[in-house]
mmCIF file of C-alpha atoms and ligand atoms in Angstrom:
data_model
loop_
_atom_site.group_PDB
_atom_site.id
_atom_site.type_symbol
_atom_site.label_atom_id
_atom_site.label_comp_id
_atom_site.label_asym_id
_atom_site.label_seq_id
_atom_site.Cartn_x
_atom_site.Cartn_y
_atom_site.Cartn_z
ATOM 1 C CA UNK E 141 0.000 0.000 0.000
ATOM 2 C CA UNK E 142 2.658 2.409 0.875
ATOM 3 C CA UNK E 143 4.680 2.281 -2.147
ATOM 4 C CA UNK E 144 1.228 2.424 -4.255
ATOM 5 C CA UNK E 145 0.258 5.164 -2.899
ATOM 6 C CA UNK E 146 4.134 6.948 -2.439
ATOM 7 C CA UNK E 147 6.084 4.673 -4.797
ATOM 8 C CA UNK E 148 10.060 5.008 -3.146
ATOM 9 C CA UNK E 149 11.827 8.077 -4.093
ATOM 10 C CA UNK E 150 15.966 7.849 -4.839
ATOM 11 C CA UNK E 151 17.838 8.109 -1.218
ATOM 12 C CA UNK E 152 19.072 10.893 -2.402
ATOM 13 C CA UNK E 153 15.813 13.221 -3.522
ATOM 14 C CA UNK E 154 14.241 12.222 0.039
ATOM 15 C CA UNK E 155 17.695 13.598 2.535
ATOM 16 C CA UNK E 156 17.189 16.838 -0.132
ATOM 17 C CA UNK E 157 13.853 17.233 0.770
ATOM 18 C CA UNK E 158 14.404 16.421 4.573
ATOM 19 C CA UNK E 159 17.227 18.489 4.888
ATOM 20 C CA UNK E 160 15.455 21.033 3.199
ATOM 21 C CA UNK E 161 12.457 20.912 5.195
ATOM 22 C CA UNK E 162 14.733 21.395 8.219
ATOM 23 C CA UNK E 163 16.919 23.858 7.205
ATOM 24 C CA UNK E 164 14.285 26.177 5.441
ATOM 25 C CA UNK E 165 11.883 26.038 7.890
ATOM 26 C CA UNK E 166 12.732 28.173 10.302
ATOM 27 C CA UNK E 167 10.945 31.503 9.706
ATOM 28 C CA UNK E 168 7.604 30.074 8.325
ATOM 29 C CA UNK E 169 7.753 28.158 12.101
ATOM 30 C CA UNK E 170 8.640 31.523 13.714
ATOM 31 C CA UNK E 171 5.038 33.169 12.228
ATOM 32 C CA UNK E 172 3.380 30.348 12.310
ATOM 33 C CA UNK E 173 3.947 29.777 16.247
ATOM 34 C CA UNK E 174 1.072 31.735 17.495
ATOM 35 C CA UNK E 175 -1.537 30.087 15.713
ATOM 36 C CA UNK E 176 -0.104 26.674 16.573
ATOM 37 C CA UNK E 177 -0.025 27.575 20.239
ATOM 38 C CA UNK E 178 -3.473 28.471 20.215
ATOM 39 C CA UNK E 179 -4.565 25.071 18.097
ATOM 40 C CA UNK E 180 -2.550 23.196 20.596
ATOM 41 C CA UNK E 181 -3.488 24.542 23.864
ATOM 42 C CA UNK E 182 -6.687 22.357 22.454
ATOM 43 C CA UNK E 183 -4.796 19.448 23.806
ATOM 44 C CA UNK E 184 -4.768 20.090 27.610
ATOM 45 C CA UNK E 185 -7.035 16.415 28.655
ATOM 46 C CA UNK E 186 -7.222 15.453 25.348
ATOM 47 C CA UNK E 187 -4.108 14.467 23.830
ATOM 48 C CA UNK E 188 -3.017 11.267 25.749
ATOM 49 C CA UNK E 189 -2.335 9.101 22.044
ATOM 50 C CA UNK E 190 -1.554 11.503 19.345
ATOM 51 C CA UNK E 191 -1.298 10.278 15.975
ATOM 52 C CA UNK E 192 0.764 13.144 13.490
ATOM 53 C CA UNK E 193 0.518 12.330 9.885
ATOM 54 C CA UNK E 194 3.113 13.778 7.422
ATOM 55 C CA UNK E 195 5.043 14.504 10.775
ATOM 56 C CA UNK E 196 8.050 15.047 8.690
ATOM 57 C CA UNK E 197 10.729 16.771 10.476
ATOM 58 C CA UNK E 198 8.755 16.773 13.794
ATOM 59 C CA UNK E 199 8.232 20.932 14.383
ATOM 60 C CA UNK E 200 4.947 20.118 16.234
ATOM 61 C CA UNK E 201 6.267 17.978 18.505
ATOM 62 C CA UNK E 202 7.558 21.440 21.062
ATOM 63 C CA UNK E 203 3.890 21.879 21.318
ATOM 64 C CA UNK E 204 2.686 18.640 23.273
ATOM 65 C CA UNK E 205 6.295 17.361 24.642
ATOM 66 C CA UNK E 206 5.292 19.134 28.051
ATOM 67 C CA UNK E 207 1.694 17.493 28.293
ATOM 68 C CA UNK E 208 2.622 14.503 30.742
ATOM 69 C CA UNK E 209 1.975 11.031 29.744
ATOM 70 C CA UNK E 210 1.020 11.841 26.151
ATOM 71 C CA UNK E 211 2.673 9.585 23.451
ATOM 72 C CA UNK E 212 3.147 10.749 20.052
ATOM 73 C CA UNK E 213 3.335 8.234 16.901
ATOM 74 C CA UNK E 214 4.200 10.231 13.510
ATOM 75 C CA UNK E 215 4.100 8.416 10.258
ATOM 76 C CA UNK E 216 5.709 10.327 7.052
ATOM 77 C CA UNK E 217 6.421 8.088 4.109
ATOM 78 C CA UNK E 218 9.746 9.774 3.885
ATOM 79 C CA UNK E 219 12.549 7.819 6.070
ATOM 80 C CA UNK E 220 14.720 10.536 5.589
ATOM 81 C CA UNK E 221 12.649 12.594 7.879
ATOM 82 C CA UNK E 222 12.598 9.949 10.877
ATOM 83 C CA UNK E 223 16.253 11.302 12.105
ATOM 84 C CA UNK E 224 15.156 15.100 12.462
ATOM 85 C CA UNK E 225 11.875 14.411 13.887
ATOM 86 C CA UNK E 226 13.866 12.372 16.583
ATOM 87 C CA UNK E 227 16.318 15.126 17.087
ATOM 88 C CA UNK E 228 12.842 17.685 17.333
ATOM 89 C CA UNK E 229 11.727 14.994 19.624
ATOM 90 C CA UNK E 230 14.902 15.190 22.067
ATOM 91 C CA UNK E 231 14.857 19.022 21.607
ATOM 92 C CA UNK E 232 11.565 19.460 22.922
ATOM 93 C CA UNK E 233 12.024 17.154 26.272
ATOM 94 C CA UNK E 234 9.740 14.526 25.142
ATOM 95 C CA UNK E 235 11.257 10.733 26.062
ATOM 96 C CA UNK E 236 11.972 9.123 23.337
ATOM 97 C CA UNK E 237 10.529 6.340 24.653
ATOM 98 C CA UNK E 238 6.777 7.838 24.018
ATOM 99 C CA UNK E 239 7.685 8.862 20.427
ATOM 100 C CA UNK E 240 7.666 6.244 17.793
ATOM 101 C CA UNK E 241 7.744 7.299 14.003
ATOM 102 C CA UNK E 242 7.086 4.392 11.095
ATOM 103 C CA UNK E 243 7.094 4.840 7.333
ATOM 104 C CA UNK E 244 3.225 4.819 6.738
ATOM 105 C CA UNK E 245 1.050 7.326 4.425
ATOM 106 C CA UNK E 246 -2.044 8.811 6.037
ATOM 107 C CA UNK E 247 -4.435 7.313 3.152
ATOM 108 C CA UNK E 248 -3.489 3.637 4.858
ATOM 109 C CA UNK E 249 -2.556 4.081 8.568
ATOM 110 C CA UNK E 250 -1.343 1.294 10.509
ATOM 111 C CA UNK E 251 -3.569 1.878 13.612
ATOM 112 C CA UNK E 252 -6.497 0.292 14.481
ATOM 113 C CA UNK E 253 -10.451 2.099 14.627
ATOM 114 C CA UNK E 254 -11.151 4.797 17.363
ATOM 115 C CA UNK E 255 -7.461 3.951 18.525
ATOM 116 C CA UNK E 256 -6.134 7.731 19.478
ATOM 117 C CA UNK E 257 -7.422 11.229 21.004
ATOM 118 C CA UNK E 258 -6.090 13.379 18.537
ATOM 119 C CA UNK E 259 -4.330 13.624 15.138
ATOM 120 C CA UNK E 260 -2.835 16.573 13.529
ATOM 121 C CA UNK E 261 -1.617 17.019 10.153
ATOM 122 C CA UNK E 262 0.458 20.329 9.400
ATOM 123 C CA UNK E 263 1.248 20.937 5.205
ATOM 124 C CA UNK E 264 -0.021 17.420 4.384
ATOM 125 C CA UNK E 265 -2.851 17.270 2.287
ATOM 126 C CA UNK E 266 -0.893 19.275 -0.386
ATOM 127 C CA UNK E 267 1.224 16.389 -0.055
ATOM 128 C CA UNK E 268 -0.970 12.915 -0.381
ATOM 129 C CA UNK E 269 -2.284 10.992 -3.163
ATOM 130 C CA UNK E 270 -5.630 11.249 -1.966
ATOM 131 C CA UNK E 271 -6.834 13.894 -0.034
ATOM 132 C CA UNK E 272 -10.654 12.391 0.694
ATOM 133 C CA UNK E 273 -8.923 8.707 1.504
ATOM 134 C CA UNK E 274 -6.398 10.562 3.822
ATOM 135 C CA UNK E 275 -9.198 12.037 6.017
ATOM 136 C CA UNK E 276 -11.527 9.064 5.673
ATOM 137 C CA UNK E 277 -8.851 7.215 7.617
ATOM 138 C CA UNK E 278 -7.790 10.211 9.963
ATOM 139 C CA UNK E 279 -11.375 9.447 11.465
ATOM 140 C CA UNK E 280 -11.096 5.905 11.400
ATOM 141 C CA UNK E 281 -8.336 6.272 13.914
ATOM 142 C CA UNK E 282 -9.777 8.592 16.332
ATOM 143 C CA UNK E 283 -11.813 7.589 19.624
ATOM 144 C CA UNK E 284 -15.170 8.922 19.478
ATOM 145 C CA UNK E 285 -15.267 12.654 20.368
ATOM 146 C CA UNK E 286 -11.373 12.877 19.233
ATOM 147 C CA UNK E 287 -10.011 15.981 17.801
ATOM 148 C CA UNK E 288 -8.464 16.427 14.076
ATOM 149 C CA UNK E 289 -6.129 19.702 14.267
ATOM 150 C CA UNK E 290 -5.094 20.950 10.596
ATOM 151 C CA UNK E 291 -2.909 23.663 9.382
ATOM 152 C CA UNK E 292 -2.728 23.759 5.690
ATOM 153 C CA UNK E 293 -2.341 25.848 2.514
ATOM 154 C CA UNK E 294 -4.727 25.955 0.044
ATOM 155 C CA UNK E 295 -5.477 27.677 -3.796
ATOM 156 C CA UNK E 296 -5.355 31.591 -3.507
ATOM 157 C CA UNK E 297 -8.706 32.552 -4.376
ATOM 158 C CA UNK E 298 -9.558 32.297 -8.146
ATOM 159 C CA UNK E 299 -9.053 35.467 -10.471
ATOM 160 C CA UNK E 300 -6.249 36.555 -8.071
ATOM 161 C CA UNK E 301 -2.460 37.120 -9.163
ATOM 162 C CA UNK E 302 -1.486 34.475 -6.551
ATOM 163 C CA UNK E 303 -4.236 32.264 -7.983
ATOM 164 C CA UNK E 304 -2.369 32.297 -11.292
ATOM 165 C CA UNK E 305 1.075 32.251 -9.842
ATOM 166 C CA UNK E 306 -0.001 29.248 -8.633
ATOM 167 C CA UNK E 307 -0.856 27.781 -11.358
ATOM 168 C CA UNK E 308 1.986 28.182 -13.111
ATOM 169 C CA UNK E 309 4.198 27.107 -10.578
ATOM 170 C CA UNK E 310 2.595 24.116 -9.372
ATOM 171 C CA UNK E 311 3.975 21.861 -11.664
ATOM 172 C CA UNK E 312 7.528 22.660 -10.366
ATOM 173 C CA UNK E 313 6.206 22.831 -6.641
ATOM 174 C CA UNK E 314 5.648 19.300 -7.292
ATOM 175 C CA UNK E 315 9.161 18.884 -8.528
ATOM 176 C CA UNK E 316 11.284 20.368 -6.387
ATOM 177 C CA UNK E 317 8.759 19.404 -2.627
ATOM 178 C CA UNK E 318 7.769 16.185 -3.556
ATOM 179 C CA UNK E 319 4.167 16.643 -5.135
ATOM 180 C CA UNK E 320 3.170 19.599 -2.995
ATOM 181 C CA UNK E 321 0.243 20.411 -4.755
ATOM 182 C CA UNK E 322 -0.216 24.617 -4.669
ATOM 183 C CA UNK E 323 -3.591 24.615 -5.501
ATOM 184 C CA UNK E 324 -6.113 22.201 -3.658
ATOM 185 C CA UNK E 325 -9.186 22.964 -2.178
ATOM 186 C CA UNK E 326 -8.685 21.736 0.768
ATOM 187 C CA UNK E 327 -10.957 23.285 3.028
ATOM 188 C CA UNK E 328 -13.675 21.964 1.268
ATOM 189 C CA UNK E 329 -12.222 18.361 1.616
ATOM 190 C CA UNK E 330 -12.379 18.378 5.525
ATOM 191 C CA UNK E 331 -15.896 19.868 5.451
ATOM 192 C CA UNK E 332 -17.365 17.287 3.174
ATOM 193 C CA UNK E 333 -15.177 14.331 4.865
ATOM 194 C CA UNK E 334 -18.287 13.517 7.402
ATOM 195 C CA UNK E 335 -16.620 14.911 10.676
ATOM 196 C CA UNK E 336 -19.396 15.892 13.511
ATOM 197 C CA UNK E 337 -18.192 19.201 13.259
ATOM 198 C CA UNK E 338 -15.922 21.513 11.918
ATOM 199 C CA UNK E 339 -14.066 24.919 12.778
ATOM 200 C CA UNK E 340 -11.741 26.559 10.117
ATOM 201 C CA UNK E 341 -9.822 29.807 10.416
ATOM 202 C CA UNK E 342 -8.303 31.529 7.837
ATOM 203 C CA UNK E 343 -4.659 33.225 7.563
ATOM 204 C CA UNK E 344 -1.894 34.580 5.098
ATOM 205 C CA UNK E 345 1.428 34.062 6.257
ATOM 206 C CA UNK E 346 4.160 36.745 5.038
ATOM 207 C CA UNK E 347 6.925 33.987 5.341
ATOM 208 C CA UNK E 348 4.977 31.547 3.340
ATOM 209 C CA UNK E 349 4.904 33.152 -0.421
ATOM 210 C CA UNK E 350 2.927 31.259 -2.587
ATOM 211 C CA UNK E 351 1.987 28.666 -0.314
ATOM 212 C CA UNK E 352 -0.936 31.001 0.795
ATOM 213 C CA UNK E 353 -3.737 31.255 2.089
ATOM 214 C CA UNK E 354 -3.759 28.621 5.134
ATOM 215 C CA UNK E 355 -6.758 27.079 6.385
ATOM 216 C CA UNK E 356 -6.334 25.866 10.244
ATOM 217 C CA UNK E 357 -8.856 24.559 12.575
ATOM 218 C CA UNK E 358 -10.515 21.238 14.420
ATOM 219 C CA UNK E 359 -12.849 19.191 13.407
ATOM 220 C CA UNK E 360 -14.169 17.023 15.676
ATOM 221 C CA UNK E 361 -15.141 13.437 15.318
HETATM 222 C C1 LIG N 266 5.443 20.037 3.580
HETATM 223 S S1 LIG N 266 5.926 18.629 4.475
HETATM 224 C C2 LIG N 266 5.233 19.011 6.085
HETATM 225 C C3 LIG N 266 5.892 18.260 7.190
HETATM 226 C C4 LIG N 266 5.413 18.647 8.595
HETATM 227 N N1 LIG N 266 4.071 18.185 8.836
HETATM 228 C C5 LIG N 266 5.520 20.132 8.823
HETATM 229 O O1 LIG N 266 4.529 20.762 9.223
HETATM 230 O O2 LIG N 266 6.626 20.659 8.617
HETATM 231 C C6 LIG N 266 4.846 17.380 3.861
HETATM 232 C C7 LIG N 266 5.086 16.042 4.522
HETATM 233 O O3 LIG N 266 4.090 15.121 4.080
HETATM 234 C C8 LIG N 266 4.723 13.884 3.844
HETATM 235 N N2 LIG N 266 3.862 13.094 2.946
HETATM 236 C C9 LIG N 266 3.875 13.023 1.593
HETATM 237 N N3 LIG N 266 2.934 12.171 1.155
HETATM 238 C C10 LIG N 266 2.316 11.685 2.265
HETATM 239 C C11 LIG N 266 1.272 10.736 2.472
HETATM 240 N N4 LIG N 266 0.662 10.155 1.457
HETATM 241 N N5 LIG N 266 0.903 10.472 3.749
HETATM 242 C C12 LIG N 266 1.518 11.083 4.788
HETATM 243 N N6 LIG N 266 2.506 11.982 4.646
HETATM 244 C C13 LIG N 266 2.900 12.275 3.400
HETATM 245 C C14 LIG N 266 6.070 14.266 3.250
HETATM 246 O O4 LIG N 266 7.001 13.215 3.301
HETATM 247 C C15 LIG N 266 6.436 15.440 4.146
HETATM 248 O O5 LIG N 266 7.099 15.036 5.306
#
């Protein structure tokens, strides 16, 4: 199933793409850190098993390392990634002993029904194969009354220069951060995906150039 849906990049595209993620990062994380703070506090009595799909270099993990007892599994079908996301891990205090990350795609995850609190999925669903299978399965894994938290960037409205920039560019997006789609809907995705509810939030990021606007939000099995 995995290398269906994510058939094995060369060694070398995936530590390019890692390393870039890591190094490039930085800023987008700076402005980004207020929203995620908010989106996070969300946690405090919920967040005992926390599934992160796409966890990819692991900048979440700061955010729920001090909640005590929680355990965090991140899947990303990129193994490159599994070495910074342990590093982010052992920055961030949490024991390495409740983080576990396995090569897995979100549209097949290796956990069983209503098996975690929360999931949360940060600049994924530009990323899978299948955006409606991906979510289908994010609440397959969570407990009744579990929370999905989402930050993601989505098509510039249509008509706009962005829009068009978009466009354009998408094709190399895809290239160069391994089929990072710039213009997906996404938004409309979660809503339609059958969740009891759902609360999105709307922001530009100056750090984050084309990959504007974000959605970000819970929905709530
Ligand atoms: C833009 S990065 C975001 C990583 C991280 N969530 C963050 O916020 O920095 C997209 C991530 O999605 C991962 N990815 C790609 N296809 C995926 C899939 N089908 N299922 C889960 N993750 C996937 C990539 O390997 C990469 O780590």
């Amino acid at each position: 199933m995995l290398n269906r849906i994510h058939p094995p990049r060369p060694d070398w595209y995936e530590e390019f793409y890692a390393s870039a993620m890591d190094k490039t990062m930085k800023p987008y994380e700076a402005e980004i850190a207020g929203y995620k703070s908010l989106l996070f506090a969300n946690l405090i009595g919920k967040g005992d098993k926390i599934l992160e799909i796409g966890i990819g270099t692991g900048p979440n993990l700061k955010y729920y390392a001090d909640y005590p007892g929680v355990e965090v599994f991140g899947v990303d079908p990129n193994r490159k990634m599994e070495k910074y996301a342990v590093a982010a891990a052992e920055a961030a205090g949490l024991p390495l002993s409740n983080f576990r990350f396995e090569q897995a795609v979100a549209e097949a995850l290796p956990l069983n029904d209503a098996s975690v609190d929360v999931v949360v999925g940060t600049l994924v669903l530009c990323s899978v194969e299948d955006v409606d299978q991906a979510l289908q399965e994010v609440k397959r894994v969570l407990k009744p009354g579990g929370l999905y938290i989402f930050v993601e960037h989505v098509a510039a409205k249509d008509g706009t220069i962005l829009r068009i920039l978009q466009g354009i560019l998408d094709p190399l997006q895809q290239t160069l951060a391994d089929r990072c789609h710039l213009t997906r809907n996404t938004a409309t995705n979660i809503a339609g995906a059958g969740f009891a509810g759902v609360d999105v939030n709307h922001a530009n990021l100056s750090t984050a150039s084309l990959i504007n606007p974000h959605v970000y939000g819970i929905a709530y099995k």
